[in-house]
CSV table of C-alpha atoms in Angstrom, one decimal:
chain,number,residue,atom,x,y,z
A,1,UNK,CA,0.0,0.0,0.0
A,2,UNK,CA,2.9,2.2,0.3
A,3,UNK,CA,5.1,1.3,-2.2
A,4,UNK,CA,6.3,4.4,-3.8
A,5,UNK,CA,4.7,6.3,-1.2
A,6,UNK,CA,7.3,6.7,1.2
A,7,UNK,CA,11.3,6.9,1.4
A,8,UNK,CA,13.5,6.5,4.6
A,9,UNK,CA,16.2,9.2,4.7
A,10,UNK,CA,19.2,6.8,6.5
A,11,UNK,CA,22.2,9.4,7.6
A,12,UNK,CA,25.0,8.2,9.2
A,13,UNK,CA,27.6,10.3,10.7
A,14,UNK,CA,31.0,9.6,10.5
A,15,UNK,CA,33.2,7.7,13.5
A,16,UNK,CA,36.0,6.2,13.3
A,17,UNK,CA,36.8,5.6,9.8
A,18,UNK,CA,40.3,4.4,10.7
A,19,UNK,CA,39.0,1.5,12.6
A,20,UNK,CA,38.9,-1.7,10.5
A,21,UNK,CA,35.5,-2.6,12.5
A,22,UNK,CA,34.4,0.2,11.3
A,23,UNK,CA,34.9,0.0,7.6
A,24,UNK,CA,33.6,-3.6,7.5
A,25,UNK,CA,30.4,-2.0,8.9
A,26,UNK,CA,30.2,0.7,6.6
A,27,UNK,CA,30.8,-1.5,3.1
A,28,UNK,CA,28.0,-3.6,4.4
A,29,UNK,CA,25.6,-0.6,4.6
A,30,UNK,CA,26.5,0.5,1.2
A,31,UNK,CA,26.1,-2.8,0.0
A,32,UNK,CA,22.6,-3.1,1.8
A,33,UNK,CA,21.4,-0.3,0.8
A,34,UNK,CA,22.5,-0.6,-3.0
A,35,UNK,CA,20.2,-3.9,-3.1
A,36,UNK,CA,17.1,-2.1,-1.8
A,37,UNK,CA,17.1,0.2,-3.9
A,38,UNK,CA,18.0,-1.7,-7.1
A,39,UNK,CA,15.9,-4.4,-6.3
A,40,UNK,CA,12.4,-2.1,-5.0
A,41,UNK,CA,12.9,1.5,-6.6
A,42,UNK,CA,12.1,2.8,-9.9
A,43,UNK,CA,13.2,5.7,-12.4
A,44,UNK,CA,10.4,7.6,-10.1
A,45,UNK,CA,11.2,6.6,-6.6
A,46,UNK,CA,14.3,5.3,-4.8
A,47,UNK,CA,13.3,3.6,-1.0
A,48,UNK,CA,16.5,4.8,0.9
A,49,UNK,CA,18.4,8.1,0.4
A,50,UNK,CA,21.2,7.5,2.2
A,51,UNK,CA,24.0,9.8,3.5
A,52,UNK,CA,27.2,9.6,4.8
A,53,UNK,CA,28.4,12.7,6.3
A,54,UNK,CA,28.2,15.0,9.5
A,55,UNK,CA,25.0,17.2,9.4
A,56,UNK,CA,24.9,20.9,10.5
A,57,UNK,CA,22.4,22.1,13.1
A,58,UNK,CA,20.3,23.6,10.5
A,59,UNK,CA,20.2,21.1,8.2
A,60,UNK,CA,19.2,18.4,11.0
A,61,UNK,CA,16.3,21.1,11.7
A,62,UNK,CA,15.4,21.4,8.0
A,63,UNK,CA,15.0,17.5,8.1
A,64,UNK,CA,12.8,17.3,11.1
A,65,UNK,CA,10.1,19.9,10.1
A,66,UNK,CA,9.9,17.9,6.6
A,67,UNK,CA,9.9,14.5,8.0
A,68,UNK,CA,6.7,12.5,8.9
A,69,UNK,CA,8.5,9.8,10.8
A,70,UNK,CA,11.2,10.1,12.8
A,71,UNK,CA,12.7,6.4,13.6
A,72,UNK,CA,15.1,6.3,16.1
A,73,UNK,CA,16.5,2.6,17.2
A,74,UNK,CA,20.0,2.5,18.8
A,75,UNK,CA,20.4,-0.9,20.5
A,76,UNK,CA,21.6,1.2,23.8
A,77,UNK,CA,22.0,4.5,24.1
A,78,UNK,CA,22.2,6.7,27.5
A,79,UNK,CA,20.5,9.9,25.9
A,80,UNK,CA,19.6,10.6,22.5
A,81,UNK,CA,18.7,14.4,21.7
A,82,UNK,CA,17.8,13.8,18.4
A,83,UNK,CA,14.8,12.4,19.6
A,84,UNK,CA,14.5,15.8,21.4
A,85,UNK,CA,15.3,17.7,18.8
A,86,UNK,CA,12.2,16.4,16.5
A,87,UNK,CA,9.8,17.0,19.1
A,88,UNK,CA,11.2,20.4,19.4
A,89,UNK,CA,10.0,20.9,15.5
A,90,UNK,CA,7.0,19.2,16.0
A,91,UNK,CA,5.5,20.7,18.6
A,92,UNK,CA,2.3,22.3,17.2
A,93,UNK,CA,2.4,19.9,14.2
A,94,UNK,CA,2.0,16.3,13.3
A,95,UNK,CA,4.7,14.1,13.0
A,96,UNK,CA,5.3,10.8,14.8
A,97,UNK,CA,8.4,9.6,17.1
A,98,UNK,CA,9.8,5.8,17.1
A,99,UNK,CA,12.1,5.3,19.8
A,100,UNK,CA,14.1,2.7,20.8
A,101,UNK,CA,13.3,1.2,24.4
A,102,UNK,CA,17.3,1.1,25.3
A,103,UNK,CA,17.7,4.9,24.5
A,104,UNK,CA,17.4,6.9,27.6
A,105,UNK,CA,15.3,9.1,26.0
A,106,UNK,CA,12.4,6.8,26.0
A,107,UNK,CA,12.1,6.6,30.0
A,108,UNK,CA,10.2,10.3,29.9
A,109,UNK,CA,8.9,10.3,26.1
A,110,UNK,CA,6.3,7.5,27.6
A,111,UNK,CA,3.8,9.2,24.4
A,112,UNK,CA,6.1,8.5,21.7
A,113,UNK,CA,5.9,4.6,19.9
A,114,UNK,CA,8.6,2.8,21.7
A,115,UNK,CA,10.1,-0.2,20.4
A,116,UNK,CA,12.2,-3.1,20.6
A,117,UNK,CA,15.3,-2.1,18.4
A,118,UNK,CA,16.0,-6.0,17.6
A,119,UNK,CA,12.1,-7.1,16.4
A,120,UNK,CA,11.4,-6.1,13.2
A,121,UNK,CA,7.9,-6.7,13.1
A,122,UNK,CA,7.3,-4.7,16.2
A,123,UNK,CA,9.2,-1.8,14.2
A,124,UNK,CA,7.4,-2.3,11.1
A,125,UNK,CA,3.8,-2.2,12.9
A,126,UNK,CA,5.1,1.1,14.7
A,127,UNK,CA,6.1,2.3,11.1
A,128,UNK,CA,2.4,1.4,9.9
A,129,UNK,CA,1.0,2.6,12.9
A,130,UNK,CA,2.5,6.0,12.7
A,131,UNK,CA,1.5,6.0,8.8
A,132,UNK,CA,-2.2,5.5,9.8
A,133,UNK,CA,-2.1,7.5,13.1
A,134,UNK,CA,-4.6,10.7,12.4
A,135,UNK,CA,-2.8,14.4,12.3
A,136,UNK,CA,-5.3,15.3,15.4
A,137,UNK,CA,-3.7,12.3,17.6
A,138,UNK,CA,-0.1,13.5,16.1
A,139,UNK,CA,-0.6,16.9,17.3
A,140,UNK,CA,-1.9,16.1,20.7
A,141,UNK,CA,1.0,13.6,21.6
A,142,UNK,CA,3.8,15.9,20.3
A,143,UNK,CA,2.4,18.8,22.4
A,144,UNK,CA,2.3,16.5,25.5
A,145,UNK,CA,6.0,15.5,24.9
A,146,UNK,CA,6.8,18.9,24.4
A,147,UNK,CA,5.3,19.8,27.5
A,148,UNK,CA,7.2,17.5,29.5
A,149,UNK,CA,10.7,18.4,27.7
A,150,UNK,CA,9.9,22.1,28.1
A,151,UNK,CA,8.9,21.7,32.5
A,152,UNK,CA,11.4,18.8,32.9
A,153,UNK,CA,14.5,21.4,31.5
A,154,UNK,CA,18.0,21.4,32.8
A,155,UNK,CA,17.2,23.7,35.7
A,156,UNK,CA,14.5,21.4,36.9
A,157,UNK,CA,16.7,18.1,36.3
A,158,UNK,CA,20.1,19.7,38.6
A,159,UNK,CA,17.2,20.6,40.9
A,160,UNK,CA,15.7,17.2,41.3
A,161,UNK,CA,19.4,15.9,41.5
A,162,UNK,CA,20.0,17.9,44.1
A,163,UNK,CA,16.9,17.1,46.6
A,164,UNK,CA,17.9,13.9,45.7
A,165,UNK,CA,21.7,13.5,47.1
A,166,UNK,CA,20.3,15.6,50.0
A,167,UNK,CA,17.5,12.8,50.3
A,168,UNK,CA,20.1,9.8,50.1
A,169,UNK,CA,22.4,11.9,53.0
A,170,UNK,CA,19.4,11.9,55.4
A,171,UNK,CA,18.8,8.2,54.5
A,172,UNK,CA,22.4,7.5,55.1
A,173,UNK,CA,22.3,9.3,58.6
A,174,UNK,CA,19.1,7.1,59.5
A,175,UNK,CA,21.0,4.1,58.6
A,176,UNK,CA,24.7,4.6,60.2
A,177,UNK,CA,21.9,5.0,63.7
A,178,UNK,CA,20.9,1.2,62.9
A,179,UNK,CA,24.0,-0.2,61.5
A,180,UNK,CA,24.2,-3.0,63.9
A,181,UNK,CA,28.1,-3.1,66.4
A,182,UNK,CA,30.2,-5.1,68.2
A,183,UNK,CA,28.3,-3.5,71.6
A,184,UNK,CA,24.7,-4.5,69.8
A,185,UNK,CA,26.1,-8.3,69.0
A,186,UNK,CA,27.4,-8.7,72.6
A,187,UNK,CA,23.9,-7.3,73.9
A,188,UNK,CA,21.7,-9.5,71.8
A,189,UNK,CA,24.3,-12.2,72.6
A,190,UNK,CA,23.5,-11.3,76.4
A,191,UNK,CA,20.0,-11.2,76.1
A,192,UNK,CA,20.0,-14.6,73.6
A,193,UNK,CA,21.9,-16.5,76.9
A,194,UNK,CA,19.9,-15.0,79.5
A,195,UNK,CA,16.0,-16.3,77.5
A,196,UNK,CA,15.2,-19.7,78.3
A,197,UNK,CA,12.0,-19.5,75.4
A,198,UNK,CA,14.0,-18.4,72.5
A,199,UNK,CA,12.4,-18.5,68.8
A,200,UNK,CA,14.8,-17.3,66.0
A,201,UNK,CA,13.1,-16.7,62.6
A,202,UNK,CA,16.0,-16.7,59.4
A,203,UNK,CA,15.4,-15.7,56.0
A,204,UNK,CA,17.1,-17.8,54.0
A,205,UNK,CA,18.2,-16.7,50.1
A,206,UNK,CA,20.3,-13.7,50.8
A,207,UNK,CA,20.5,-14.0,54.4
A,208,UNK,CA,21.5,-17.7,55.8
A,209,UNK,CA,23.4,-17.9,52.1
A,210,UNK,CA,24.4,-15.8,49.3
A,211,UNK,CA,22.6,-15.5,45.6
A,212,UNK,CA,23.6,-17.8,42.7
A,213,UNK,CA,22.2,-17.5,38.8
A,214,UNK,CA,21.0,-20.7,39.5
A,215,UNK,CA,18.3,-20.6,42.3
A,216,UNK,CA,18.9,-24.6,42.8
A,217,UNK,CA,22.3,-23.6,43.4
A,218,UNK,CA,21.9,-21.9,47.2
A,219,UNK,CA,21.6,-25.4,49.1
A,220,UNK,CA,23.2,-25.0,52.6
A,221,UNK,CA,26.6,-25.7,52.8
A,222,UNK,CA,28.5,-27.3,56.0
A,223,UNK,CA,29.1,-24.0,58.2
A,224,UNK,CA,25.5,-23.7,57.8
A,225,UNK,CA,24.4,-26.8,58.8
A,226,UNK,CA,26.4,-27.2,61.5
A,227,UNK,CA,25.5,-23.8,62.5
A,228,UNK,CA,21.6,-24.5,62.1
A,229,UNK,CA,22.1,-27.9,64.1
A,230,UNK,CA,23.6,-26.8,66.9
A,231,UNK,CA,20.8,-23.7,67.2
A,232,UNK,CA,18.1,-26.3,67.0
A,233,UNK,CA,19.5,-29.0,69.6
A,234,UNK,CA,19.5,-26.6,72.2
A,235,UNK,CA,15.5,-27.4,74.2
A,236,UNK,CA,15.2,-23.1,74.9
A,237,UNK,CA,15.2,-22.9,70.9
A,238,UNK,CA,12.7,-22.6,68.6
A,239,UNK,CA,14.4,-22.3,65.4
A,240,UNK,CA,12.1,-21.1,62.1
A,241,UNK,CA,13.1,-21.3,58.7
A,242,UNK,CA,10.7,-18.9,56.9
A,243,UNK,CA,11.2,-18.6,53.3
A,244,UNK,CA,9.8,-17.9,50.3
A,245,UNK,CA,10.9,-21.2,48.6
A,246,UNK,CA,8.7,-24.0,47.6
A,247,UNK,CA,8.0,-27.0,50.1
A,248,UNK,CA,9.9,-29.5,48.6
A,249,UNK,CA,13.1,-27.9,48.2
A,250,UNK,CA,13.4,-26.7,51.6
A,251,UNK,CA,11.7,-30.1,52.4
A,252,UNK,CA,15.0,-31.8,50.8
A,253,UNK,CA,17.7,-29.6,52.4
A,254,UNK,CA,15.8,-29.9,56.2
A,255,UNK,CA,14.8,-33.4,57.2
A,256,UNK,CA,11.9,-33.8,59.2
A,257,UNK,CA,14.2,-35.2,62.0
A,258,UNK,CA,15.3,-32.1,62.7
A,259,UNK,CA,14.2,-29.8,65.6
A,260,UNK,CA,13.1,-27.4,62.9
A,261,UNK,CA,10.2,-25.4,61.8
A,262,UNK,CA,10.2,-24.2,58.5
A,263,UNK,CA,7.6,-22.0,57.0
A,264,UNK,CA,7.7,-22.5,52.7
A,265,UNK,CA,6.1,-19.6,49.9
A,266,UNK,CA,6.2,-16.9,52.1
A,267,UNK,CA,4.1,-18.6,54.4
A,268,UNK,CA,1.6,-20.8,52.4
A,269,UNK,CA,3.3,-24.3,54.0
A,270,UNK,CA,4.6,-24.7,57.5
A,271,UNK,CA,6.1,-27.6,58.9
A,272,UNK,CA,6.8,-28.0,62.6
A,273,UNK,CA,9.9,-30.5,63.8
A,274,UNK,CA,9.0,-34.5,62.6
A,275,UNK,CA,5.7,-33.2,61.3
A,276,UNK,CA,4.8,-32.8,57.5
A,277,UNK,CA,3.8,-29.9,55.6
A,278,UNK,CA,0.4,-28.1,55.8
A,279,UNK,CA,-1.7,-25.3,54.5
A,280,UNK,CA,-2.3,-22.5,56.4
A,281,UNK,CA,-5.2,-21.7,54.4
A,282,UNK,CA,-6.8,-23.4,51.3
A,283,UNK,CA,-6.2,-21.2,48.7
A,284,UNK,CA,-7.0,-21.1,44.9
A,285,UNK,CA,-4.2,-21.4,41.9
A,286,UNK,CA,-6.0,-21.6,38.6
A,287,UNK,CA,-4.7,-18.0,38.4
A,288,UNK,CA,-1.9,-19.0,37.7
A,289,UNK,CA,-3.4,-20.2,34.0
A,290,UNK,CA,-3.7,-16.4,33.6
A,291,UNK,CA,-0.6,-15.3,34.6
A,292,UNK,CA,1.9,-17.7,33.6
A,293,UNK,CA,1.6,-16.4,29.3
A,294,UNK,CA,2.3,-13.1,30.4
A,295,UNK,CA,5.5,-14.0,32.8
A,296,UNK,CA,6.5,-16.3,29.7
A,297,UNK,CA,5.7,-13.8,27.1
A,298,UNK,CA,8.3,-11.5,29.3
A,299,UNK,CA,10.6,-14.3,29.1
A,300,UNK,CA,11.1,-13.9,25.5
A,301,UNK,CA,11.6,-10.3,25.3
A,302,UNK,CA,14.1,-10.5,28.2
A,303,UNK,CA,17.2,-13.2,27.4
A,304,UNK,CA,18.3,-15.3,30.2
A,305,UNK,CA,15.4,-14.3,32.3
A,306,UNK,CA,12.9,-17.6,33.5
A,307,UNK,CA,10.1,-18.3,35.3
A,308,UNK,CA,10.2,-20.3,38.7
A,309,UNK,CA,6.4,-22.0,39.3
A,310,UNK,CA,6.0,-23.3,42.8
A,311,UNK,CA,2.7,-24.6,44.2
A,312,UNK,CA,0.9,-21.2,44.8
A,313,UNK,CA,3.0,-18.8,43.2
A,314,UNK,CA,5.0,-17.4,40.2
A,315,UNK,CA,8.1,-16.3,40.0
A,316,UNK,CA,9.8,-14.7,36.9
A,317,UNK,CA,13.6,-14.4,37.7
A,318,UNK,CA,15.8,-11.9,35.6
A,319,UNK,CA,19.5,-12.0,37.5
A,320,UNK,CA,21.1,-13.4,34.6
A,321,UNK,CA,19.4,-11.1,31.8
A,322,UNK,CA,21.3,-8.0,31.3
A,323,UNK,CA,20.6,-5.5,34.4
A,324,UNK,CA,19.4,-2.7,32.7
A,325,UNK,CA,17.0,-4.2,30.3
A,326,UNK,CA,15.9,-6.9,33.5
A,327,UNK,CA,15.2,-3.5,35.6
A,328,UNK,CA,13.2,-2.3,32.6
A,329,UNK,CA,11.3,-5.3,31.7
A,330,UNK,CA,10.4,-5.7,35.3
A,331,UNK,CA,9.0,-2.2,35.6
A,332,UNK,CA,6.8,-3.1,33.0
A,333,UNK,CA,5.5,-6.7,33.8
A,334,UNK,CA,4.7,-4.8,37.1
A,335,UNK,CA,2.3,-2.2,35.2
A,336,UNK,CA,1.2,-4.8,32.9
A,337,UNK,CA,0.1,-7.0,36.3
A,338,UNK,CA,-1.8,-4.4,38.2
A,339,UNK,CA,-5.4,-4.7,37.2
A,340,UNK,CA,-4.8,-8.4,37.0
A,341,UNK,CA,-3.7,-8.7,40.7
A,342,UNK,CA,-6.7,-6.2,41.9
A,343,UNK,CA,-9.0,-8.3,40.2
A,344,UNK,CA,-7.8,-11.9,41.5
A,345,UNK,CA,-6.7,-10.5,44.7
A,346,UNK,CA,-3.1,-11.5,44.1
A,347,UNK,CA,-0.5,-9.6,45.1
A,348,UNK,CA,2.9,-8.5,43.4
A,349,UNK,CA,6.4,-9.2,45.5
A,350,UNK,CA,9.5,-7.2,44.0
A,351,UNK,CA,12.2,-9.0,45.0
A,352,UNK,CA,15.8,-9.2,44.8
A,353,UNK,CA,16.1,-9.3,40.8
A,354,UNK,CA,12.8,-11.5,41.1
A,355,UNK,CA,9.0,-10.7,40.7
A,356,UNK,CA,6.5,-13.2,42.5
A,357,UNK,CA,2.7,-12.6,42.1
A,358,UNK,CA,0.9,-14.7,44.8
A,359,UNK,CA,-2.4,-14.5,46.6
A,360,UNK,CA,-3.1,-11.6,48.9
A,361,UNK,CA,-2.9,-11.9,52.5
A,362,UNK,CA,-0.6,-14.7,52.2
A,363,UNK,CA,2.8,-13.6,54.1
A,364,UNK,CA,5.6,-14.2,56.5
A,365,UNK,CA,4.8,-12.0,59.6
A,366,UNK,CA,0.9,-14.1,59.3
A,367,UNK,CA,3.1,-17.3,59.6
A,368,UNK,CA,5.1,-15.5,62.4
A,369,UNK,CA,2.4,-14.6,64.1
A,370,UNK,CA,1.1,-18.1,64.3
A,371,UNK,CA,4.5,-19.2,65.5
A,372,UNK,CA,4.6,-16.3,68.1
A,373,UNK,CA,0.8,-17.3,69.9
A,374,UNK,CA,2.3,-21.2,70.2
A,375,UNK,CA,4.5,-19.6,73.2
A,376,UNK,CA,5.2,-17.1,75.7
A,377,UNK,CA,9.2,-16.3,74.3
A,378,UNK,CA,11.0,-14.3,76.1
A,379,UNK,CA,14.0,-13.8,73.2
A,380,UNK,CA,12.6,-12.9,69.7
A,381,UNK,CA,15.2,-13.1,67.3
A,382,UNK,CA,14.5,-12.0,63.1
A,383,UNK,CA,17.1,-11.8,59.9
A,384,UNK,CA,15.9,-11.0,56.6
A,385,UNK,CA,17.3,-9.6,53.5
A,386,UNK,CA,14.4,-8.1,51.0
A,387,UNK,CA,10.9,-6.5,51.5
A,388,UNK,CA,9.0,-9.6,51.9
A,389,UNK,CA,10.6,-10.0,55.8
A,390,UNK,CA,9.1,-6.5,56.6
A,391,UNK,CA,6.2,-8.7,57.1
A,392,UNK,CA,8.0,-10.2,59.8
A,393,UNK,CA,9.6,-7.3,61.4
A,394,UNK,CA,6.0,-5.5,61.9
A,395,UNK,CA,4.3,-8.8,63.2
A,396,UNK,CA,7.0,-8.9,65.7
A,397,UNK,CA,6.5,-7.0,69.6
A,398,UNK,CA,8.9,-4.4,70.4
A,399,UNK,CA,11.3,-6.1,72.5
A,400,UNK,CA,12.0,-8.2,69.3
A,401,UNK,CA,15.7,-7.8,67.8
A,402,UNK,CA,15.3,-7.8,64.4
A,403,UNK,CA,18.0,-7.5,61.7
A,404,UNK,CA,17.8,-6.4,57.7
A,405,UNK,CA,20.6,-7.9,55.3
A,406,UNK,CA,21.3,-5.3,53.4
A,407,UNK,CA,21.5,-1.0,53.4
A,408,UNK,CA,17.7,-0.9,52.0
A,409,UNK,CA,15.1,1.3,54.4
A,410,UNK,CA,13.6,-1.4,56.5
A,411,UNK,CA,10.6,-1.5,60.1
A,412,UNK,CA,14.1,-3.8,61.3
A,413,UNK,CA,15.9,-2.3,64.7
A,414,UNK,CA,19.0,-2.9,62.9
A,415,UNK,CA,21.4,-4.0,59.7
A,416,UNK,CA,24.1,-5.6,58.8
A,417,UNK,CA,26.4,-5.4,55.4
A,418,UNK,CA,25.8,-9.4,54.3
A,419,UNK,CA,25.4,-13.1,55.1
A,420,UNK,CA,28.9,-13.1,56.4
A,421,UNK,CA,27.8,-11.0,59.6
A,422,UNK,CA,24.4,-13.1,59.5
A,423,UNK,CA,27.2,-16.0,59.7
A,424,UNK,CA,29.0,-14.5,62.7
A,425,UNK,CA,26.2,-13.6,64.9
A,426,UNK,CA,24.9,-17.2,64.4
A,427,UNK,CA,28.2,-18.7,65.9
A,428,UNK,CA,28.1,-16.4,68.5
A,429,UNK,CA,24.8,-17.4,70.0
A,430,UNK,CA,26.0,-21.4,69.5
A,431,UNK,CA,28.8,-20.5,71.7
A,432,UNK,CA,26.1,-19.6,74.6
């Protein structure tokens, strides 16, 4: 339908010329573009114009206002002004912006037709779509862009900055307060020999052991089981596990022998010492048949990212996928999930490089809790590394001590850099 209808100005700018990379690069562009053109155009029309030189201010100007398209794809790029610089000649006019979703530019041009600068469908439906967009809709989504380019300036950018640093400082200031010492270990040490009801809740990815890009990788190793043994052989102990981990791999790595409770899913399945696994609620998982095309849908736009299904949850892990495009990817499964979640009463958990969608209401400090009324304790001990253990640290009374892994803002009385010092405070109280 558009053959002969529209041509694609291509300008490249020189770099490098010198470099042998370089000039294999460009002889394949000439070459590329030679066989469109001989094999599509006519005596009337030629598909690509394409130009190989720098470009003056002006002329790049000149080439907006007469463009109806302007496509922009860099595989990664931290800015990209040109994609300013259109909208600056298109603001009271039509004229349509495809950006790619790696250029920084496209974080605050949310009205422009972002893209995927590796699917070419998904830039040739974007090419069609801008074609067949109407001049009104043009109009109305460059003046919107132009508004936020023209309020969001320099001046309010080195402002925001700013407020920012001065934001992180106060931050900081809260933190050093908690940062847990030598004098805090000794005193929980103290307290820890002095209980004779003791229940000690751990976390256990990121805070009993490290991360790996393999999740079936973090199985305990022989510090930690001697560690964990020796906690859960002393009769003032109650020693909880509480993880969000399915049943059957903590199941595997904890026998049932064990003076151990562990609570599995972020508190679906508990399991109290020689017992087996229960519910602590029926709940429902053919949501799940919802969910699971979009996680795997993300899956394919985001390499080496995968979904983890465990018996009442998804998980869709991105550690391994690059970390920019896994921070972007998971920004937007999130909006992509929030009407769903509303309307199934699930509930989204951001992780540590990991989204989990599960059913609301379903959490650790509700599994604390439980553990909590089976006892009067009179030592509450609580370690966790990501957002899902805030549960815990709010179902826990006051006189709790309760410790984050990790410099994030956190309800916990204290933190500590990493497992190592997790590690070290565990020895300490074996030695009581």
């Amino acid at each position: 339908a558009y053959h002969e209808k529209v041509s694609f100005l291509f300008f490249v700018m020189p770099s490098r010329e010198s470099a042998e990379l370089y000039k294999s690069l460009k002889k394949d562009m000439d070459e590329l573009v030679g066989r469109i053109n001989s094999t599509y155009g006519s005596l009337n029309w030629m598909p690509v114009w394409y130009f190989y030189r720098p470009l003056e201010f002006e002329e790049r100007i000149e080439l907006y206002c007469q463009s109806d398209i302007a496509l922009i794809t860099p595989v990664r790029d931290g800015m990209n002004l040109i994609a300013k610089e259109y909208l600056a000649a298109h603001t009271d006019r039509g004229g349509v912006l495809i950006i790619s979703e790696t250029a920084g530019a496209s974080k605050e041009l949310v009205d422009a037709i972002i893209v995927n600068p590796n699917n070419q469908i998904e830039i040739s439906d974007a090419i069609r779509s801008s074609l067949e967009m109407p001049e009104e809709t043009q109009i109305n989504k460059n003046k919107a862009l132009a508004n936020r380019l023209r309020n969001y300036n320099i001046s309010a950018w080195a402002d925001h900055f700013i407020t920012s640093l001065d934001e992180v400082k106060k931050i900081q200031e809260i933190k050093l307060a908690k940062r847990i010492t030598h004098q805090i270990v000794q005193e929980i040490s103290n307290a820890y020999g002095a209980g004779s009801r003791r229940i000690l809740f751990l976390d256990y990815d990121g805070t009993l052991m490290g991360f790996n890009k393999d999740p079936q990788k973090v199985y305990p190793d022989k510090e930690l089981y001697d560690v964990l043994k020796k906690l859960s052989q002393k009769k003032e102990n109650r020693l909880v596990i509480i993880s969000g981990r399915d049943k059957e791999t903590l199941g595997r790595w904890f026998p049932s022998d064990w003076n151990l409770d562990i609570v599995a899913e972020h508190g679906v399945w508990i399991r109290e010492p020689k017992g087996e696994f229960t519910m602590i609620e029926q709940i429902d998982s053919k949501w799940m048949e919802i969910i699971r095309p979009i996680l795997e849908f993300f899956v394919i736009r985001t390499p080496r990212s995968f979904v983890e299904t465990k018996n009442y949850s998804l998980v869709w892990h991105y550690r391994n996928a690059d970390p920019d495009l896994g921070v972007q990817r998971s920004w937007e499964l999130k909006d992509e999930l929030k009407a769903l979640v509303t309307n199934l009463n699930l509930e989204i958990m951001d992780g540590d490089k990991v989204i989990e969608i599960k059913n609301s209401g379903i959490n650790k400090g509700r599994a604390a809790n439980i553990k909590i009324g089976d006892g009067n304790y009179d030592f509450i001990l609580a370690i966790g590394d990501d957002w899902t253990d805030e549960y815990t640290f709010d179902a826990l009374p006051d006189d709790a001590y309760t410790i984050k892994v990790g410099t994030k803002t956190t309800k916990a009385n204290y933190y500590v850099e990493g497992v190592p010092d997790v590690r070290n405070i565990l020895i300490k109280l074996t030695n009581k």
